[in-house]
PDB file of C-alpha atoms and ligand atoms in Angstrom:
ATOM      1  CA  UNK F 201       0.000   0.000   0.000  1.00 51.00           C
ATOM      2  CA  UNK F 202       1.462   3.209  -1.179  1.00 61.00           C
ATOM      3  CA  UNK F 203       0.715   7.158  -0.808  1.00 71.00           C
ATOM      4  CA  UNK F 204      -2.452   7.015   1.462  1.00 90.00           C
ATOM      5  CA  UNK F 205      -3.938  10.445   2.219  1.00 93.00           C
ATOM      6  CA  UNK F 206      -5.969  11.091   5.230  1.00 95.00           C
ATOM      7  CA  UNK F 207      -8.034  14.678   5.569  1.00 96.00           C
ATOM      8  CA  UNK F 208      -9.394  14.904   9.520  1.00 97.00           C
ATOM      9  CA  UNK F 209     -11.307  17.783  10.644  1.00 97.00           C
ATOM     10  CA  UNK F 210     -10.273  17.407  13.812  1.00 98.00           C
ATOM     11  CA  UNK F 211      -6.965  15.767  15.612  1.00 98.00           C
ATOM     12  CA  UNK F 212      -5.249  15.838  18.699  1.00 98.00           C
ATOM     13  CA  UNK F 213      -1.677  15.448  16.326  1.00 98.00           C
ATOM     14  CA  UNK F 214      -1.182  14.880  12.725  1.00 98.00           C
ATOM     15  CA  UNK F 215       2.072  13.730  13.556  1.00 98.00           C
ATOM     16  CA  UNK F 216       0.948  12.110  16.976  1.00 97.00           C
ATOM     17  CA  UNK F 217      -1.628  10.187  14.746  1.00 97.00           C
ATOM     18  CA  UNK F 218       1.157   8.386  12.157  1.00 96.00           C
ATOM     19  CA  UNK F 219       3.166   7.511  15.308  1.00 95.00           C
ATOM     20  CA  UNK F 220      -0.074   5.681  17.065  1.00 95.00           C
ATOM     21  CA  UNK F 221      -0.016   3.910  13.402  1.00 91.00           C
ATOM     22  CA  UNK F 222       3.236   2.701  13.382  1.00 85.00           C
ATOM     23  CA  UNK F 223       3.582  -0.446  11.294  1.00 86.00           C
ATOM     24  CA  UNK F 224       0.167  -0.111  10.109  1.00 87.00           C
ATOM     25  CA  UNK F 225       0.698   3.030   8.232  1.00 88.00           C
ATOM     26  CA  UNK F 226       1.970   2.547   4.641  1.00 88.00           C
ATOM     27  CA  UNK F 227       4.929   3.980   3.425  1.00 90.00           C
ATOM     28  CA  UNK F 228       4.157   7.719   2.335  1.00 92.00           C
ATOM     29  CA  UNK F 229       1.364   7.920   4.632  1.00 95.00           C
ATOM     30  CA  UNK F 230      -0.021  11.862   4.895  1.00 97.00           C
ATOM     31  CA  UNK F 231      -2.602  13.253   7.836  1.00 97.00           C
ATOM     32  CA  UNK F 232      -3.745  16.154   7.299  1.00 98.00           C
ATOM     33  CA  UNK F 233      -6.442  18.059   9.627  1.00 98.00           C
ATOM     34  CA  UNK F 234      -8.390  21.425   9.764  1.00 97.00           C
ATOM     35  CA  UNK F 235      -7.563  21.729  13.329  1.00 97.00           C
ATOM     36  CA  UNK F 236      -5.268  20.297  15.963  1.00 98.00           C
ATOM     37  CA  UNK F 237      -5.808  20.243  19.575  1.00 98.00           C
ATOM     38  CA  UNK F 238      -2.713  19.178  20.614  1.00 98.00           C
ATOM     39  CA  UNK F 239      -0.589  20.725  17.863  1.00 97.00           C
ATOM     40  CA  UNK F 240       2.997  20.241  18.967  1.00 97.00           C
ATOM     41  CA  UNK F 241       6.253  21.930  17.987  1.00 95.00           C
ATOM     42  CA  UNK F 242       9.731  21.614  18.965  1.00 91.00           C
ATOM     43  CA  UNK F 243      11.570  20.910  22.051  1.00 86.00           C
ATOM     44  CA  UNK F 244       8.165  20.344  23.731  1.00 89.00           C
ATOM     45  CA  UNK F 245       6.739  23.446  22.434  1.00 91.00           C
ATOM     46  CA  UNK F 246       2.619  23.510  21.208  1.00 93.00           C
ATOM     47  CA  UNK F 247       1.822  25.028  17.758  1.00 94.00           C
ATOM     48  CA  UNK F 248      -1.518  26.719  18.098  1.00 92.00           C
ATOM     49  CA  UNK F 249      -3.618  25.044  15.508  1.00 94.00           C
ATOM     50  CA  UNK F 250      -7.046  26.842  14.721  1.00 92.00           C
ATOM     51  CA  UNK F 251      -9.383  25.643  11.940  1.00 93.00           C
ATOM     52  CA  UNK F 252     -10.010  27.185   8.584  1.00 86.00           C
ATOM     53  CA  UNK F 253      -6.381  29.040   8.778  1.00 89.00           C
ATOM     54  CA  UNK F 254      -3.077  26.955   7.676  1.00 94.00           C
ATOM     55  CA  UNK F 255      -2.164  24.046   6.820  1.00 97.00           C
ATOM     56  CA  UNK F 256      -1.529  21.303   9.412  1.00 98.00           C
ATOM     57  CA  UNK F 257       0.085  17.647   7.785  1.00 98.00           C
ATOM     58  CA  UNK F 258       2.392  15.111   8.589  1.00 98.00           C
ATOM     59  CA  UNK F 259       4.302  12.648   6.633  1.00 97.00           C
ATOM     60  CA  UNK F 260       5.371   9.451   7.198  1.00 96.00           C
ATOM     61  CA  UNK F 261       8.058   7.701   5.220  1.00 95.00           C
ATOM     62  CA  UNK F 262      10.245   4.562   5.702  1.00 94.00           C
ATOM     63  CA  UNK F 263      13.679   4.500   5.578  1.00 92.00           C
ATOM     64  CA  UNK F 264      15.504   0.877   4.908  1.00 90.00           C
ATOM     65  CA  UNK F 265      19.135   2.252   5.625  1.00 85.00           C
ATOM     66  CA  UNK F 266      18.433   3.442   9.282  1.00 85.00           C
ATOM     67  CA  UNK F 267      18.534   6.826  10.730  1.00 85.00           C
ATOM     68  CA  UNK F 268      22.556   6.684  10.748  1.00 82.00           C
ATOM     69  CA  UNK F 269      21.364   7.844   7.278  1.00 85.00           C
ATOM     70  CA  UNK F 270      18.557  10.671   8.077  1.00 91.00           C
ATOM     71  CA  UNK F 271      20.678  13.163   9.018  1.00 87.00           C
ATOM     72  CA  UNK F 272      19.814  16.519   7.403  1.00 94.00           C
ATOM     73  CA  UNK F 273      16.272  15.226   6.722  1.00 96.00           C
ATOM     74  CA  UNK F 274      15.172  18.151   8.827  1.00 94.00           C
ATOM     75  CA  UNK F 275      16.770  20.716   7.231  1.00 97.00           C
ATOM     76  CA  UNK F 276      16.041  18.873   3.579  1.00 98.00           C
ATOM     77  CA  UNK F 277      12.540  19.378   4.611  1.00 98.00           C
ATOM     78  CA  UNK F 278      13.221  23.102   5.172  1.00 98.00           C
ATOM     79  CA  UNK F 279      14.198  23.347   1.077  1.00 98.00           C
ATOM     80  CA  UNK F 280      11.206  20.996  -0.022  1.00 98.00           C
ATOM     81  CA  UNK F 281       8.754  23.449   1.706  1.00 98.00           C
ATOM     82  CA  UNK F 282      11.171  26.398   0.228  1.00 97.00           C
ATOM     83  CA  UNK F 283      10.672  24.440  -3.336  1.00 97.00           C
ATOM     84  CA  UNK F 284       6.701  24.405  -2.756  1.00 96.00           C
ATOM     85  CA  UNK F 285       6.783  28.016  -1.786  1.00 94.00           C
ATOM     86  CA  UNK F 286       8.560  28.997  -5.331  1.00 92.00           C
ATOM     87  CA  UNK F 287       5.747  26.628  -6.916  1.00 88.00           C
ATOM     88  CA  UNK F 288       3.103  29.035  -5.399  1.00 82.00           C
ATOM     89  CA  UNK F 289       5.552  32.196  -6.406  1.00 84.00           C
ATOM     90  CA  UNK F 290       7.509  33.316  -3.463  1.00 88.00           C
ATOM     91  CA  UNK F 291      11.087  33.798  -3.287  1.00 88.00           C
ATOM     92  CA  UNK F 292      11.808  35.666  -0.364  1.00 89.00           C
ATOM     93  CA  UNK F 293      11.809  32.889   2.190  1.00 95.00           C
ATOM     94  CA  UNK F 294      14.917  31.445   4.219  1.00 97.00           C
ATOM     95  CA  UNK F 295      15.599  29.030   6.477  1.00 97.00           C
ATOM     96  CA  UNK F 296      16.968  29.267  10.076  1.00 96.00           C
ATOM     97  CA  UNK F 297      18.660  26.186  11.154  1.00 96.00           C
ATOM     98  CA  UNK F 298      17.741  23.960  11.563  1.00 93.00           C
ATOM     99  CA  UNK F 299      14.406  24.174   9.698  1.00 89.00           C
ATOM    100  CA  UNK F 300      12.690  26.950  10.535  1.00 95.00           C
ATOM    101  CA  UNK F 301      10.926  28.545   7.532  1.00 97.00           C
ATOM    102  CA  UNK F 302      11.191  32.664   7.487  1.00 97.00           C
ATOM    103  CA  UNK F 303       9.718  35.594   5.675  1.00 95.00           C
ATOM    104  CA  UNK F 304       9.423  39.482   6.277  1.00 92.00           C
ATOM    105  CA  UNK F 305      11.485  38.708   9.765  1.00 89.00           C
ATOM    106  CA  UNK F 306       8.354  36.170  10.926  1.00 95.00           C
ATOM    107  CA  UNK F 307       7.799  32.521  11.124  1.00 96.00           C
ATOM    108  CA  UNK F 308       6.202  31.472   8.163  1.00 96.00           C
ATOM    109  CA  UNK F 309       6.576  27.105   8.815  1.00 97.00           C
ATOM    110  CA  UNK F 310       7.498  24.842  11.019  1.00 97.00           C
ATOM    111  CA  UNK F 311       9.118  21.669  10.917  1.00 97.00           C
ATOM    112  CA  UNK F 312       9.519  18.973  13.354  1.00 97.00           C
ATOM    113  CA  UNK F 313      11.175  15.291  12.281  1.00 96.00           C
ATOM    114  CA  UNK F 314      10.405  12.332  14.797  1.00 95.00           C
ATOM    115  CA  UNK F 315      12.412   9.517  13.816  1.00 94.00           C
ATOM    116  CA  UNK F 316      11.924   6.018  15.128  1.00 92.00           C
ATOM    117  CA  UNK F 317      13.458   2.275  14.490  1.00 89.00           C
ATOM    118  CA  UNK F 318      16.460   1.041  14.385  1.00 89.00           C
ATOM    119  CA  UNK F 319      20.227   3.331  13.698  1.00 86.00           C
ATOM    120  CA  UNK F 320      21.524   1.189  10.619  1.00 88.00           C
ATOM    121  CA  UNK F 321      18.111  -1.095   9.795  1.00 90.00           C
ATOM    122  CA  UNK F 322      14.271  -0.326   8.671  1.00 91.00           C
ATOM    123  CA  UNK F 323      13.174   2.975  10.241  1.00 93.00           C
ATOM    124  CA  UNK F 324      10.296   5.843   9.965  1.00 94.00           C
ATOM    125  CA  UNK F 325      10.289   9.231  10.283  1.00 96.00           C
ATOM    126  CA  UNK F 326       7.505  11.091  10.701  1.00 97.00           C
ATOM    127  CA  UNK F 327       7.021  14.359   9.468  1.00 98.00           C
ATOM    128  CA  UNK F 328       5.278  17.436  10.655  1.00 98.00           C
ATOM    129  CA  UNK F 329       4.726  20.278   9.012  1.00 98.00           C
ATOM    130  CA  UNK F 330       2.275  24.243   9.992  1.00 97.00           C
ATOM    131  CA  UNK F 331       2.377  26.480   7.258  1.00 97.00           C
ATOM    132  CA  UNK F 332       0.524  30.065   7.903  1.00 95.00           C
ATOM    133  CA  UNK F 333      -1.914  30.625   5.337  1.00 94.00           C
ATOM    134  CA  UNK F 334      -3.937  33.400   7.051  1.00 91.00           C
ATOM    135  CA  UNK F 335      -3.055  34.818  10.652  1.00 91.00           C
ATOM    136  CA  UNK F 336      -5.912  36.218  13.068  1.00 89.00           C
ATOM    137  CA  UNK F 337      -4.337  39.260  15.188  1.00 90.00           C
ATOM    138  CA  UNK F 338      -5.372  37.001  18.057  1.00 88.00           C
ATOM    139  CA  UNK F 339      -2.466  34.322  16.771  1.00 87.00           C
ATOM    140  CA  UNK F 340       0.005  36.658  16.086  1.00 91.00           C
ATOM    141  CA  UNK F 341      -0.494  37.461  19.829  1.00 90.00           C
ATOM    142  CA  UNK F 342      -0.645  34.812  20.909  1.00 89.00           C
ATOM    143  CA  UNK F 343       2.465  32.764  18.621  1.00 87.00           C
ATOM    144  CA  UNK F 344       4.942  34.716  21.322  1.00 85.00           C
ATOM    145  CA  UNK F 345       7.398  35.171  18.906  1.00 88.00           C
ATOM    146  CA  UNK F 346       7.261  37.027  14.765  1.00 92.00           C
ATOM    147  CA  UNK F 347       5.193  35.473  12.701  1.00 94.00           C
ATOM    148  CA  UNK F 348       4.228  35.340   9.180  1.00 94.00           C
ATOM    149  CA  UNK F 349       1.647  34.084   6.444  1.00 93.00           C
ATOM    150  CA  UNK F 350       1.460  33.761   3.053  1.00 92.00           C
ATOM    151  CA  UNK F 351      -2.072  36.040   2.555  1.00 91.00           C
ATOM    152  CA  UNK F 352       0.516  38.797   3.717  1.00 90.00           C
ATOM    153  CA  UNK F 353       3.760  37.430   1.249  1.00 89.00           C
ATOM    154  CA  UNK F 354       0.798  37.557  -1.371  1.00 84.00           C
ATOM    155  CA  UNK F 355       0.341  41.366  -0.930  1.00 79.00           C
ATOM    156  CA  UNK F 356      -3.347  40.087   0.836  1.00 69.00           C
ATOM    157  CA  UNK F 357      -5.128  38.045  -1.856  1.00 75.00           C
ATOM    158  CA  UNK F 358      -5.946  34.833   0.230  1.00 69.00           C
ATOM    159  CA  UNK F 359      -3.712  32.295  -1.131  1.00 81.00           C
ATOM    160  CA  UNK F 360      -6.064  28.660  -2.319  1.00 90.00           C
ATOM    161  CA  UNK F 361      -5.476  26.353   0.878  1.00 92.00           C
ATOM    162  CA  UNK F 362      -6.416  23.340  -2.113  1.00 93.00           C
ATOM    163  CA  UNK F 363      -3.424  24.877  -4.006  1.00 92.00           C
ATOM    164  CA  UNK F 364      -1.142  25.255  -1.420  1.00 93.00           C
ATOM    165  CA  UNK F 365      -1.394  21.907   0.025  1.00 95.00           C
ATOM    166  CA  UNK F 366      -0.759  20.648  -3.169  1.00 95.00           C
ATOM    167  CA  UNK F 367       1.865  22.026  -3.921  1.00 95.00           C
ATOM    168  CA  UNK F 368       3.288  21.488  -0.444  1.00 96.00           C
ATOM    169  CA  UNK F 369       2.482  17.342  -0.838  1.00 96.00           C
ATOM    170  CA  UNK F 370       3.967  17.096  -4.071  1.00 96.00           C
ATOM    171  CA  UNK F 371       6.874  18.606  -3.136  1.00 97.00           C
ATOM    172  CA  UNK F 372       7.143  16.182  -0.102  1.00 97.00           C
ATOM    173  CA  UNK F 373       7.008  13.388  -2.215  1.00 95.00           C
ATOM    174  CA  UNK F 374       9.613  14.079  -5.061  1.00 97.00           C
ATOM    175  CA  UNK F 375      11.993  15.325  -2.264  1.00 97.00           C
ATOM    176  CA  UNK F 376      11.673  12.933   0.112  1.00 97.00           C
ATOM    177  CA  UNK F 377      12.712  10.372  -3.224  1.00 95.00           C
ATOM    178  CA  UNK F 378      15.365  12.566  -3.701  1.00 97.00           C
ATOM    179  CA  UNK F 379      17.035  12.388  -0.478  1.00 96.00           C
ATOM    180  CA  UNK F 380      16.239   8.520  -0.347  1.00 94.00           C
ATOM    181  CA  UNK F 381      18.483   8.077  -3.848  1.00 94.00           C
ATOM    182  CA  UNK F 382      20.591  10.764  -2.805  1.00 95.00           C
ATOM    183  CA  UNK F 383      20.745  11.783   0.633  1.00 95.00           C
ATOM    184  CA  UNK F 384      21.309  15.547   1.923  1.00 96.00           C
ATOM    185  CA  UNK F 385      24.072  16.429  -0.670  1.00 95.00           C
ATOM    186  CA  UNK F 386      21.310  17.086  -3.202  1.00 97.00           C
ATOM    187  CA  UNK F 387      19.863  20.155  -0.724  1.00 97.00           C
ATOM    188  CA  UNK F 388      23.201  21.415   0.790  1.00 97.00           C
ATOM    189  CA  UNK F 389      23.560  24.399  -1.837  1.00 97.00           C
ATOM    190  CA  UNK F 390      20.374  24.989  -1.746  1.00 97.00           C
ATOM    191  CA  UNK F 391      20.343  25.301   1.712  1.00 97.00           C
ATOM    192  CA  UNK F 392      22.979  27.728   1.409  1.00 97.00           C
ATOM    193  CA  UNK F 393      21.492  30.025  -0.967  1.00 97.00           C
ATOM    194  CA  UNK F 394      18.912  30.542   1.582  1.00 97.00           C
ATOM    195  CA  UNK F 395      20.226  30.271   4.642  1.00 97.00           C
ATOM    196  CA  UNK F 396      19.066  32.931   7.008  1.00 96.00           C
ATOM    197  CA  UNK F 397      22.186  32.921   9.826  1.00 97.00           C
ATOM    198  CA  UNK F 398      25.104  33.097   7.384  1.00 97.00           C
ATOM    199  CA  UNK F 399      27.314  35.972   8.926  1.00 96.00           C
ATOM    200  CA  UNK F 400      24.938  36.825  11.474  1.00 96.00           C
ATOM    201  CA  UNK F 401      25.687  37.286  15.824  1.00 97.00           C
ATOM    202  CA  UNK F 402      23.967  33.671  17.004  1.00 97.00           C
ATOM    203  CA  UNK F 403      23.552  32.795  20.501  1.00 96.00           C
ATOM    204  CA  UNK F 404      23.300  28.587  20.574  1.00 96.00           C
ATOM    205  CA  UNK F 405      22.433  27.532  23.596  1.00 94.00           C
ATOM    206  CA  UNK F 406      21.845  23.096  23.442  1.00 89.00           C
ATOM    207  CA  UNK F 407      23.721  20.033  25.802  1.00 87.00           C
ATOM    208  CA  UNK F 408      27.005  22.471  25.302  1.00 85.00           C
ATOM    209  CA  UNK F 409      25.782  25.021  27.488  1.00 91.00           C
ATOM    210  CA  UNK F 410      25.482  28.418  25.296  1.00 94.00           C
ATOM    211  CA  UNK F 411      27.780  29.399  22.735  1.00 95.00           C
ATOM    212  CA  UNK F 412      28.003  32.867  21.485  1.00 96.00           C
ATOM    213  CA  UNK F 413      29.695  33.340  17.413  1.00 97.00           C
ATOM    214  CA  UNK F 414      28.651  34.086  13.718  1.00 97.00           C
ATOM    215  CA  UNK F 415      26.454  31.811  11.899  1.00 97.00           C
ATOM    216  CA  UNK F 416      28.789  30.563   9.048  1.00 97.00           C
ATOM    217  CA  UNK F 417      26.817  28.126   7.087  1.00 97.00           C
ATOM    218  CA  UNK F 418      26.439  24.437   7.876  1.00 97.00           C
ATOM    219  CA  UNK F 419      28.451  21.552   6.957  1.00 95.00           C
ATOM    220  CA  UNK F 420      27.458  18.280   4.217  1.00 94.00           C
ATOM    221  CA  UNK F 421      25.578  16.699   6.939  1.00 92.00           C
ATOM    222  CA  UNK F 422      23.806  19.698   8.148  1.00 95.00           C
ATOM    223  CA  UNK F 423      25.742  20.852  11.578  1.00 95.00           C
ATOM    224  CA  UNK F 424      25.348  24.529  11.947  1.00 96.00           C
ATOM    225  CA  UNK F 425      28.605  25.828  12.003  1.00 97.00           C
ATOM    226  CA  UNK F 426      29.658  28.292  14.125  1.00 97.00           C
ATOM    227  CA  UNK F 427      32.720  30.809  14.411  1.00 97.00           C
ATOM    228  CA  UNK F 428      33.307  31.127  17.851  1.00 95.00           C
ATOM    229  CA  UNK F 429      36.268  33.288  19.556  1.00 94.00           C
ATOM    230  CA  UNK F 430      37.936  30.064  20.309  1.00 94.00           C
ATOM    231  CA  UNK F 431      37.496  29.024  16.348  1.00 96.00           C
ATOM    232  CA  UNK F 432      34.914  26.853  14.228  1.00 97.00           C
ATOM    233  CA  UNK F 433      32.748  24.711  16.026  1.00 95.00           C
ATOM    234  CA  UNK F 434      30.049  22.366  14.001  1.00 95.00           C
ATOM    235  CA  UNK F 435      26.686  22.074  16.102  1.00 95.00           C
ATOM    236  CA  UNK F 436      24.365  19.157  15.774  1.00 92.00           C
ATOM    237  CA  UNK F 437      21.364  19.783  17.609  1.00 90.00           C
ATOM    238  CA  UNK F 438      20.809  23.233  19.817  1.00 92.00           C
ATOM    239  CA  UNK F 439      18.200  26.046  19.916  1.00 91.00           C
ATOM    240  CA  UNK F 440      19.340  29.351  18.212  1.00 95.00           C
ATOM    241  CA  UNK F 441      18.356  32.752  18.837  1.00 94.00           C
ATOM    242  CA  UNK F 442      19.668  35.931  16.692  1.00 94.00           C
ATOM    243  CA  UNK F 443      21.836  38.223  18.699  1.00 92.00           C
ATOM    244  CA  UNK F 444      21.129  41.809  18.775  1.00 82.00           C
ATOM    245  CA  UNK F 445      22.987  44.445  19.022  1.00 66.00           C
TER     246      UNK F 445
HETATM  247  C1  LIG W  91       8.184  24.003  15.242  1.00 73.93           C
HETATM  248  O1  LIG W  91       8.562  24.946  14.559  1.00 73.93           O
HETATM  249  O2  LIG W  91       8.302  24.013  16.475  1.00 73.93           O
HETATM  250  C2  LIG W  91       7.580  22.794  14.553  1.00 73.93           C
HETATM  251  C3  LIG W  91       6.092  22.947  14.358  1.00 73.93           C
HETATM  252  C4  LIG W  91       5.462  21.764  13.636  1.00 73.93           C
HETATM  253  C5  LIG W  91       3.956  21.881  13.553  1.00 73.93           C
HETATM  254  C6  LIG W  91       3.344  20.812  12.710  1.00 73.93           C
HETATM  255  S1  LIG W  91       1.621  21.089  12.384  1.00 73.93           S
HETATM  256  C7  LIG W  91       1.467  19.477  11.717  1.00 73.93           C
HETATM  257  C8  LIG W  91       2.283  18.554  12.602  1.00 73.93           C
HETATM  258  N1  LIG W  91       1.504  18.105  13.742  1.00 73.93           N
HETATM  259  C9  LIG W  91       1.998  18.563  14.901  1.00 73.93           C
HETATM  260  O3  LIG W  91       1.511  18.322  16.027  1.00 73.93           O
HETATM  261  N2  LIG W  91       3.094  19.316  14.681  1.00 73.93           N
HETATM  262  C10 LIG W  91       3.403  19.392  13.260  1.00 73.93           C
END
């Protein structure tokens, strides 16, 4: 069973919901919901989910080489929904590492990548992804951090949620081929074209305590690399905040 596509108007999780499936779910498996109740970002975070807005889907696919292989699936995912975006027409957006999707200074997607099964056999990852379509003043209050949608990137007009999502799907599924075949070397440059913390003052704070230097790009496997005062360090996993001046 391939590809199955799942449209709930209601859900706690789309991504909690492929990992209750498990082995039942077939390879390429996509939930998608109106609204979430339990919407849930990263490092424990929630990701306010209310109906008739954005787009709320996960993905799952299998892996057969193990997750020794996945890494930079996050941040490939960052470039697939950057590849959907330039489907729909819009350039402008970057990417903070590791996968945050940005435009006009807000957050414009979200990514979060639960992996599970076995480091060099058959695994799954399950993918999760919030794009803003439309933003109530209510959620940009409430989002506790810059935020952005596409009605705004589109100079207003409402953007077609239909279109989007398509867009957004079939994206998934060529890229997620592509870094099966190929792995993260065919998104690296792209990556790099858009990354959002080359050359800029980061503050990385992660298992290493917190690290002040300049963004300066990210290695083949994805590390954020940082120049610190005590030289380059590559980061694997951390939370990142812009320094300000
Ligand atoms: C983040 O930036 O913290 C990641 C946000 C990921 C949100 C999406 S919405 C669809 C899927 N289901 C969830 O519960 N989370 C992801």
């Amino acid at each position: 069973r391939l590809g199955a596509l799942e449209v709930h108007w209601e859900i706690d999780s789309t991504s909690s919901e492929l990992q209750r499936r498990g082995n039942e779910a077939s390879d390429l498996s996509i939930v998608m919901a109106e609204t979430q109740t339990a919407g849930r970002g990263r490092r424990g975070r929630s990701w306010l989910s209310p109906p008739g807005l954005n787009i709320y889907l996960s993905c799952l696919k299998r892996f057969e080489a193990g997750f020794a292989a996945l890494s930079g699936l996050s941040l490939a995912t960052g470039v697939i929904v950057l590849r959907a975006l330039h489907a729909f027409g819009i350039d402008g957006a970057s990417l903070k590492w590791p996968n945050d999707v940005l435009a006009d200074g807000g957050k414009l997607a979200g990514i979060l990548v639960e992996l599970s099964g076995e480091y060099q056999g058959p695994c799954a990852a399950v993918i999760g992804i919030g794009l803003n379509l439309r933003l109530t003043d209510a959620l940009r209050e409430q989002a506790g951090q810059s935020v952005c949608d596409l009605a705004t990137l589109a100079q207003g007009v409402p953007p077609d949620r239909n279109r989007a999502a398509a867009a957004l799907i079939t994206s998934l599924v060529e890229g997620l081929q592509q870094f099966e075949q190929e792995g993260f070397s065919a998104f690296v440059d792209e990556y790099a074209e858009h990354d959002a913390l080359r050359g800029v003052p980061l503050r990385v704070s992660g298992a290493m305590g917190e690290l002040d230097g300049i963004g300066a790009g990210i290695d083949a496997r994805g590390a954020l690399q940082l120049q610190t005062a005590a030289g380059l360090r590559g980061i694997d996993s951390a939370d990142v905040t812009v320094r300000r001046a």
